Amino acid sequence: IWNGLTFLRESNIGQLEKRARTTAELFAASVRAELLTLDLATLESEVELLQNEPGVVWAKVVSESHGVLAQRGQEDGPVEGVQVARASIVEGGTRFGWVEVGLTDESIAQTLLAAHTNALTTGLTGMALSALFSVALGFYLTRQLSNLALASEAIASGDFGHRVPVRSADELGKVAKAFNHMSEELHRSYALLEERIRERTGELARANESLTREVAERKLAHRDISQILGAVSAILIGLDAQGRVRRFTRAAEAAFGLEAGSVLGQKLGGLGLSWDQDKVERALAQ
């Protein structure tokens, strides 16, 4: 807008200068004969006619030998806003005088004022529309981002499969679609994980039930074996693979004078039993 107004001003000033030169040249041609013959009445009439033209501030005819012959309008030296043009009157190579015309640029000022007003109105309107568009776009973007933020919080709280509305096909719409796809995958993965957990829980429950029955059965069997061995009158000492005492019957307690609680877990050779230890060791090794 600024460049356009500058160009408009320069163009109008150039047109005013051209008009002033043309007017001065035409006026000089029209009063040439009257200047040469010093026809003052006709000169006054021509100057008056020219001064009445729109935009003409003053006009005068000057003779080289007699000075100003005719003049209309006020001239007090250079005046701001007035374009002055001069044209010489020459005959046979001799200059007999000249004419001078002053044109005002008031019409240019009015044109520029109207152009400034229109440009300012247009610029402010464009800025207002841009501001409204920016506000609307910001509201739209903020609303979409707020929906994504709320959806993220919903998923974080355990609402897998939560979806956001897709209202456009732009980048935000693509992000919303990708978010919905991610939410669906999370929901599917969570459902699959829950199913696997239920299956594993069932397996563990069944295994625990089986183990409980097995432990109960072994306790019962151990109790039965202990009762049977306790009723046997023979001396019976049970060892594990490392030679440590695991079972010591009542007959053994009575024969060796030791209590089962004090010998369980000890090496057989360290009990100090009254028998042939070497023979017993060889027999055990076999």
mmCIF file with all atom_site columns, C-alpha atoms in Angstrom, residues 19-166:
data_model
loop_
_atom_site.group_PDB
_atom_site.id
_atom_site.type_symbol
_atom_site.label_atom_id
_atom_site.label_alt_id
_atom_site.label_comp_id
_atom_site.label_asym_id
_atom_site.label_entity_id
_atom_site.label_seq_id
_atom_site.pdbx_PDB_ins_code
_atom_site.Cartn_x
_atom_site.Cartn_y
_atom_site.Cartn_z
_atom_site.occupancy
_atom_site.B_iso_or_equiv
_atom_site.pdbx_formal_charge
_atom_site.auth_seq_id
_atom_site.auth_comp_id
_atom_site.auth_asym_id
_atom_site.auth_atom_id
_atom_site.pdbx_PDB_model_num
ATOM 1   C CA . ARG A 1 19  ? 0.418   19.814  -17.793 1.00 0.00 ? 19  ARG A CA 1
ATOM 2   C CA . ALA A 1 20  ? 2.102   23.005  -16.568 1.00 0.00 ? 20  ALA A CA 1
ATOM 3   C CA . ARG A 1 21  ? 4.715   22.877  -19.362 1.00 0.00 ? 21  ARG A CA 1
ATOM 4   C CA . THR A 1 22  ? 2.089   22.132  -22.001 1.00 0.00 ? 22  THR A CA 1
ATOM 5   C CA . THR A 1 23  ? -0.161  24.929  -20.733 1.00 0.00 ? 23  THR A CA 1
ATOM 6   C CA . ALA A 1 24  ? 2.729   27.420  -20.751 1.00 0.00 ? 24  ALA A CA 1
ATOM 7   C CA . GLU A 1 25  ? 3.780   26.450  -24.285 1.00 0.00 ? 25  GLU A CA 1
ATOM 8   C CA . LEU A 1 26  ? 0.219   26.693  -25.636 1.00 0.00 ? 26  LEU A CA 1
ATOM 9   C CA . PHE A 1 27  ? -0.299  30.017  -23.839 1.00 0.00 ? 27  PHE A CA 1
ATOM 10  C CA . ALA A 1 28  ? 2.960   31.371  -25.288 1.00 0.00 ? 28  ALA A CA 1
ATOM 11  C CA . ALA A 1 29  ? 1.860   30.374  -28.773 1.00 0.00 ? 29  ALA A CA 1
ATOM 12  C CA . SER A 1 30  ? -1.545  31.993  -28.329 1.00 0.00 ? 30  SER A CA 1
ATOM 13  C CA . VAL A 1 31  ? -0.185  35.394  -27.146 1.00 0.00 ? 31  VAL A CA 1
ATOM 14  C CA . ARG A 1 32  ? 2.868   35.527  -29.419 1.00 0.00 ? 32  ARG A CA 1
ATOM 15  C CA . ALA A 1 33  ? 1.359   37.951  -31.910 1.00 0.00 ? 33  ALA A CA 1
ATOM 16  C CA . GLU A 1 34  ? -0.135  40.176  -29.208 1.00 0.00 ? 34  GLU A CA 1
ATOM 17  C CA . LEU A 1 35  ? 3.235   40.398  -27.411 1.00 0.00 ? 35  LEU A CA 1
ATOM 18  C CA . LEU A 1 36  ? 5.034   41.370  -30.591 1.00 0.00 ? 36  LEU A CA 1
ATOM 19  C CA . THR A 1 37  ? 2.433   44.049  -31.354 1.00 0.00 ? 37  THR A CA 1
ATOM 20  C CA . LEU A 1 38  ? 2.038   45.037  -27.695 1.00 0.00 ? 38  LEU A CA 1
ATOM 21  C CA . ASP A 1 39  ? -1.742  44.487  -27.863 1.00 0.00 ? 39  ASP A CA 1
ATOM 22  C CA . LEU A 1 40  ? -2.287  44.937  -24.149 1.00 0.00 ? 40  LEU A CA 1
ATOM 23  C CA . ALA A 1 41  ? -6.068  44.624  -24.211 1.00 0.00 ? 41  ALA A CA 1
ATOM 24  C CA . THR A 1 42  ? -5.953  41.267  -25.931 1.00 0.00 ? 42  THR A CA 1
ATOM 25  C CA . LEU A 1 43  ? -3.154  40.122  -23.619 1.00 0.00 ? 43  LEU A CA 1
ATOM 26  C CA . GLU A 1 44  ? -5.239  41.018  -20.570 1.00 0.00 ? 44  GLU A CA 1
ATOM 27  C CA . SER A 1 45  ? -8.172  39.106  -22.009 1.00 0.00 ? 45  SER A CA 1
ATOM 28  C CA . GLU A 1 46  ? -6.043  36.027  -22.784 1.00 0.00 ? 46  GLU A CA 1
ATOM 29  C CA . VAL A 1 47  ? -4.477  36.054  -19.322 1.00 0.00 ? 47  VAL A CA 1
ATOM 30  C CA . GLU A 1 48  ? -7.880  36.398  -17.674 1.00 0.00 ? 48  GLU A CA 1
ATOM 31  C CA . LEU A 1 49  ? -9.265  33.488  -19.686 1.00 0.00 ? 49  LEU A CA 1
ATOM 32  C CA . LEU A 1 50  ? -6.314  31.296  -18.708 1.00 0.00 ? 50  LEU A CA 1
ATOM 33  C CA . GLN A 1 51  ? -6.456  32.265  -15.030 1.00 0.00 ? 51  GLN A CA 1
ATOM 34  C CA . ASN A 1 52  ? -10.098 31.162  -14.931 1.00 0.00 ? 52  ASN A CA 1
ATOM 35  C CA . GLU A 1 53  ? -9.126  27.611  -15.957 1.00 0.00 ? 53  GLU A CA 1
ATOM 36  C CA . PRO A 1 54  ? -9.359  24.987  -13.138 1.00 0.00 ? 54  PRO A CA 1
ATOM 37  C CA . GLY A 1 55  ? -6.105  24.628  -11.234 1.00 0.00 ? 55  GLY A CA 1
ATOM 38  C CA . VAL A 1 56  ? -4.455  27.795  -12.610 1.00 0.00 ? 56  VAL A CA 1
ATOM 39  C CA . VAL A 1 57  ? -3.302  30.048  -9.748  1.00 0.00 ? 57  VAL A CA 1
ATOM 40  C CA . TRP A 1 58  ? -1.716  32.795  -11.766 1.00 0.00 ? 58  TRP A CA 1
ATOM 41  C CA . ALA A 1 59  ? -0.672  33.648  -15.308 1.00 0.00 ? 59  ALA A CA 1
ATOM 42  C CA . LYS A 1 60  ? 1.359   36.510  -16.707 1.00 0.00 ? 60  LYS A CA 1
ATOM 43  C CA . VAL A 1 61  ? 3.003   37.785  -19.884 1.00 0.00 ? 61  VAL A CA 1
ATOM 44  C CA . VAL A 1 62  ? 6.418   39.453  -19.608 1.00 0.00 ? 62  VAL A CA 1
ATOM 45  C CA . SER A 1 63  ? 8.242   41.483  -22.267 1.00 0.00 ? 63  SER A CA 1
ATOM 46  C CA . GLU A 1 64  ? 12.019  41.642  -22.424 1.00 0.00 ? 64  GLU A CA 1
ATOM 47  C CA . SER A 1 65  ? 11.918  45.393  -22.903 1.00 0.00 ? 65  SER A CA 1
ATOM 48  C CA . HIS A 1 66  ? 8.705   46.479  -21.191 1.00 0.00 ? 66  HIS A CA 1
ATOM 49  C CA . GLY A 1 67  ? 8.433   44.099  -18.243 1.00 0.00 ? 67  GLY A CA 1
ATOM 50  C CA . VAL A 1 68  ? 5.072   42.594  -17.178 1.00 0.00 ? 68  VAL A CA 1
ATOM 51  C CA . LEU A 1 69  ? 2.418   43.359  -19.764 1.00 0.00 ? 69  LEU A CA 1
ATOM 52  C CA . ALA A 1 70  ? -0.482  41.374  -18.297 1.00 0.00 ? 70  ALA A CA 1
ATOM 53  C CA . GLN A 1 71  ? -1.009  39.401  -15.110 1.00 0.00 ? 71  GLN A CA 1
ATOM 54  C CA . ARG A 1 72  ? -3.783  37.687  -13.173 1.00 0.00 ? 72  ARG A CA 1
ATOM 55  C CA . GLY A 1 73  ? -3.473  35.998  -9.778  1.00 0.00 ? 73  GLY A CA 1
ATOM 56  C CA . GLN A 1 74  ? -1.049  36.520  -6.896  1.00 0.00 ? 74  GLN A CA 1
ATOM 57  C CA . GLU A 1 75  ? 2.604   35.495  -7.128  1.00 0.00 ? 75  GLU A CA 1
ATOM 58  C CA . ASP A 1 76  ? 4.797   35.914  -4.052  1.00 0.00 ? 76  ASP A CA 1
ATOM 59  C CA . GLY A 1 77  ? 7.774   33.783  -5.013  1.00 0.00 ? 77  GLY A CA 1
ATOM 60  C CA . PRO A 1 78  ? 7.806   29.965  -4.756  1.00 0.00 ? 78  PRO A CA 1
ATOM 61  C CA . VAL A 1 79  ? 4.589   28.712  -3.195  1.00 0.00 ? 79  VAL A CA 1
ATOM 62  C CA . GLU A 1 80  ? 4.259   25.220  -1.725  1.00 0.00 ? 80  GLU A CA 1
ATOM 63  C CA . GLY A 1 81  ? 1.810   23.133  -3.684  1.00 0.00 ? 81  GLY A CA 1
ATOM 64  C CA . VAL A 1 82  ? 2.096   25.254  -6.861  1.00 0.00 ? 82  VAL A CA 1
ATOM 65  C CA . GLN A 1 83  ? 3.842   24.032  -10.006 1.00 0.00 ? 83  GLN A CA 1
ATOM 66  C CA . VAL A 1 84  ? 5.362   26.881  -12.057 1.00 0.00 ? 84  VAL A CA 1
ATOM 67  C CA . ALA A 1 85  ? 6.150   26.594  -15.789 1.00 0.00 ? 85  ALA A CA 1
ATOM 68  C CA . ARG A 1 86  ? 7.682   29.168  -18.159 1.00 0.00 ? 86  ARG A CA 1
ATOM 69  C CA . ALA A 1 87  ? 7.735   29.316  -21.973 1.00 0.00 ? 87  ALA A CA 1
ATOM 70  C CA . SER A 1 88  ? 9.739   31.799  -24.059 1.00 0.00 ? 88  SER A CA 1
ATOM 71  C CA . ILE A 1 89  ? 8.380   33.801  -27.026 1.00 0.00 ? 89  ILE A CA 1
ATOM 72  C CA . VAL A 1 90  ? 11.039  33.857  -29.770 1.00 0.00 ? 90  VAL A CA 1
ATOM 73  C CA . GLU A 1 91  ? 10.934  35.425  -33.216 1.00 0.00 ? 91  GLU A CA 1
ATOM 74  C CA . GLY A 1 92  ? 13.791  35.206  -35.689 1.00 0.00 ? 92  GLY A CA 1
ATOM 75  C CA . GLY A 1 93  ? 16.136  33.833  -33.072 1.00 0.00 ? 93  GLY A CA 1
ATOM 76  C CA . THR A 1 94  ? 15.444  36.741  -30.692 1.00 0.00 ? 94  THR A CA 1
ATOM 77  C CA . ARG A 1 95  ? 13.551  36.311  -27.466 1.00 0.00 ? 95  ARG A CA 1
ATOM 78  C CA . PHE A 1 96  ? 10.979  39.050  -27.051 1.00 0.00 ? 96  PHE A CA 1
ATOM 79  C CA . GLY A 1 97  ? 9.522   37.798  -23.774 1.00 0.00 ? 97  GLY A CA 1
ATOM 80  C CA . TRP A 1 98  ? 7.979   34.878  -21.981 1.00 0.00 ? 98  TRP A CA 1
ATOM 81  C CA . VAL A 1 99  ? 4.855   33.646  -20.286 1.00 0.00 ? 99  VAL A CA 1
ATOM 82  C CA . GLU A 1 100 ? 4.629   32.128  -16.832 1.00 0.00 ? 100 GLU A CA 1
ATOM 83  C CA . VAL A 1 101 ? 1.888   29.886  -15.454 1.00 0.00 ? 101 VAL A CA 1
ATOM 84  C CA . GLY A 1 102 ? 1.338   28.583  -11.896 1.00 0.00 ? 102 GLY A CA 1
ATOM 85  C CA . LEU A 1 103 ? -0.794  25.474  -11.390 1.00 0.00 ? 103 LEU A CA 1
ATOM 86  C CA . THR A 1 104 ? -1.907  24.211  -8.006  1.00 0.00 ? 104 THR A CA 1
ATOM 87  C CA . ASP A 1 105 ? -1.630  20.571  -6.938  1.00 0.00 ? 105 ASP A CA 1
ATOM 88  C CA . GLU A 1 106 ? -4.815  20.761  -4.853  1.00 0.00 ? 106 GLU A CA 1
ATOM 89  C CA . SER A 1 107 ? -6.470  18.093  -6.999  1.00 0.00 ? 107 SER A CA 1
ATOM 90  C CA . ILE A 1 108 ? -3.456  15.841  -6.428  1.00 0.00 ? 108 ILE A CA 1
ATOM 91  C CA . ALA A 1 109 ? -3.715  16.404  -2.679  1.00 0.00 ? 109 ALA A CA 1
ATOM 92  C CA . GLN A 1 110 ? -7.401  15.489  -2.775  1.00 0.00 ? 110 GLN A CA 1
ATOM 93  C CA . THR A 1 111 ? -6.656  12.388  -4.857  1.00 0.00 ? 111 THR A CA 1
ATOM 94  C CA . LEU A 1 112 ? -3.894  11.316  -2.486  1.00 0.00 ? 112 LEU A CA 1
ATOM 95  C CA . LEU A 1 113 ? -6.113  11.955  0.551   1.00 0.00 ? 113 LEU A CA 1
ATOM 96  C CA . ALA A 1 114 ? -8.840  9.774   -0.932  1.00 0.00 ? 114 ALA A CA 1
ATOM 97  C CA . ALA A 1 115 ? -6.251  7.123   -1.821  1.00 0.00 ? 115 ALA A CA 1
ATOM 98  C CA . HIS A 1 116 ? -4.814  7.243   1.722   1.00 0.00 ? 116 HIS A CA 1
ATOM 99  C CA . THR A 1 117 ? -8.310  6.900   3.200   1.00 0.00 ? 117 THR A CA 1
ATOM 100 C CA . ASN A 1 118 ? -9.171  3.965   0.953   1.00 0.00 ? 118 ASN A CA 1
ATOM 101 C CA . ALA A 1 119 ? -5.808  2.314   1.569   1.00 0.00 ? 119 ALA A CA 1
ATOM 102 C CA . LEU A 1 120 ? -6.116  2.761   5.336   1.00 0.00 ? 120 LEU A CA 1
ATOM 103 C CA . THR A 1 121 ? -9.642  1.338   5.281   1.00 0.00 ? 121 THR A CA 1
ATOM 104 C CA . THR A 1 122 ? -8.535  -1.589  3.129   1.00 0.00 ? 122 THR A CA 1
ATOM 105 C CA . GLY A 1 123 ? -5.466  -2.254  5.285   1.00 0.00 ? 123 GLY A CA 1
ATOM 106 C CA . LEU A 1 124 ? -7.392  -2.138  8.565   1.00 0.00 ? 124 LEU A CA 1
ATOM 107 C CA . THR A 1 125 ? -10.104 -4.361  7.100   1.00 0.00 ? 125 THR A CA 1
ATOM 108 C CA . GLY A 1 126 ? -7.481  -6.859  5.952   1.00 0.00 ? 126 GLY A CA 1
ATOM 109 C CA . MET A 1 127 ? -5.787  -6.808  9.357   1.00 0.00 ? 127 MET A CA 1
ATOM 110 C CA . ALA A 1 128 ? -9.134  -7.303  11.104  1.00 0.00 ? 128 ALA A CA 1
ATOM 111 C CA . LEU A 1 129 ? -9.991  -10.230 8.828   1.00 0.00 ? 129 LEU A CA 1
ATOM 112 C CA . SER A 1 130 ? -6.532  -11.729 9.383   1.00 0.00 ? 130 SER A CA 1
ATOM 113 C CA . ALA A 1 131 ? -6.938  -11.342 13.153  1.00 0.00 ? 131 ALA A CA 1
ATOM 114 C CA . LEU A 1 132 ? -10.376 -12.994 13.073  1.00 0.00 ? 132 LEU A CA 1
ATOM 115 C CA . PHE A 1 133 ? -9.033  -15.811 10.923  1.00 0.00 ? 133 PHE A CA 1
ATOM 116 C CA . SER A 1 134 ? -6.071  -16.261 13.279  1.00 0.00 ? 134 SER A CA 1
ATOM 117 C CA . VAL A 1 135 ? -8.379  -16.368 16.306  1.00 0.00 ? 135 VAL A CA 1
ATOM 118 C CA . ALA A 1 136 ? -10.662 -18.875 14.599  1.00 0.00 ? 136 ALA A CA 1
ATOM 119 C CA . LEU A 1 137 ? -7.716  -21.006 13.512  1.00 0.00 ? 137 LEU A CA 1
ATOM 120 C CA . GLY A 1 138 ? -6.197  -20.842 16.998  1.00 0.00 ? 138 GLY A CA 1
ATOM 121 C CA . PHE A 1 139 ? -9.515  -21.860 18.560  1.00 0.00 ? 139 PHE A CA 1
ATOM 122 C CA . TYR A 1 140 ? -9.830  -24.751 16.114  1.00 0.00 ? 140 TYR A CA 1
ATOM 123 C CA . LEU A 1 141 ? -6.273  -25.952 16.752  1.00 0.00 ? 141 LEU A CA 1
ATOM 124 C CA . THR A 1 142 ? -6.609  -25.530 20.518  1.00 0.00 ? 142 THR A CA 1
ATOM 125 C CA . ARG A 1 143 ? -9.896  -27.444 20.572  1.00 0.00 ? 143 ARG A CA 1
ATOM 126 C CA . GLN A 1 144 ? -8.389  -30.325 18.596  1.00 0.00 ? 144 GLN A CA 1
ATOM 127 C CA . LEU A 1 145 ? -5.323  -30.430 20.834  1.00 0.00 ? 145 LEU A CA 1
ATOM 128 C CA . SER A 1 146 ? -7.551  -30.275 23.931  1.00 0.00 ? 146 SER A CA 1
ATOM 129 C CA . ASN A 1 147 ? -9.498  -33.277 22.648  1.00 0.00 ? 147 ASN A CA 1
ATOM 130 C CA . LEU A 1 148 ? -6.240  -35.188 22.198  1.00 0.00 ? 148 LEU A CA 1
ATOM 131 C CA . ALA A 1 149 ? -5.086  -34.200 25.705  1.00 0.00 ? 149 ALA A CA 1
ATOM 132 C CA . LEU A 1 150 ? -8.384  -35.339 27.267  1.00 0.00 ? 150 LEU A CA 1
ATOM 133 C CA . ALA A 1 151 ? -8.226  -38.600 25.312  1.00 0.00 ? 151 ALA A CA 1
ATOM 134 C CA . SER A 1 152 ? -4.668  -39.196 26.537  1.00 0.00 ? 152 SER A CA 1
ATOM 135 C CA . GLU A 1 153 ? -5.799  -38.681 30.140  1.00 0.00 ? 153 GLU A CA 1
ATOM 136 C CA . ALA A 1 154 ? -8.695  -41.100 29.569  1.00 0.00 ? 154 ALA A CA 1
ATOM 137 C CA . ILE A 1 155 ? -6.328  -43.784 28.288  1.00 0.00 ? 155 ILE A CA 1
ATOM 138 C CA . ALA A 1 156 ? -3.931  -43.106 31.182  1.00 0.00 ? 156 ALA A CA 1
ATOM 139 C CA . SER A 1 157 ? -6.824  -43.724 33.598  1.00 0.00 ? 157 SER A CA 1
ATOM 140 C CA . GLY A 1 158 ? -7.496  -47.122 31.998  1.00 0.00 ? 158 GLY A CA 1
ATOM 141 C CA . ASP A 1 159 ? -10.131 -46.297 29.392  1.00 0.00 ? 159 ASP A CA 1
ATOM 142 C CA . PHE A 1 160 ? -8.429  -48.226 26.604  1.00 0.00 ? 160 PHE A CA 1
ATOM 143 C CA . GLY A 1 161 ? -10.152 -47.898 23.254  1.00 0.00 ? 161 GLY A CA 1
ATOM 144 C CA . HIS A 1 162 ? -11.153 -44.264 23.882  1.00 0.00 ? 162 HIS A CA 1
ATOM 145 C CA . ARG A 1 163 ? -11.635 -42.436 20.572  1.00 0.00 ? 163 ARG A CA 1
ATOM 146 C CA . VAL A 1 164 ? -11.456 -38.778 19.552  1.00 0.00 ? 164 VAL A CA 1
ATOM 147 C CA . PRO A 1 165 ? -13.699 -37.263 16.849  1.00 0.00 ? 165 PRO A CA 1
ATOM 148 C CA . VAL A 1 166 ? -12.037 -36.730 13.443  1.00 0.00 ? 166 VAL A CA 1
#
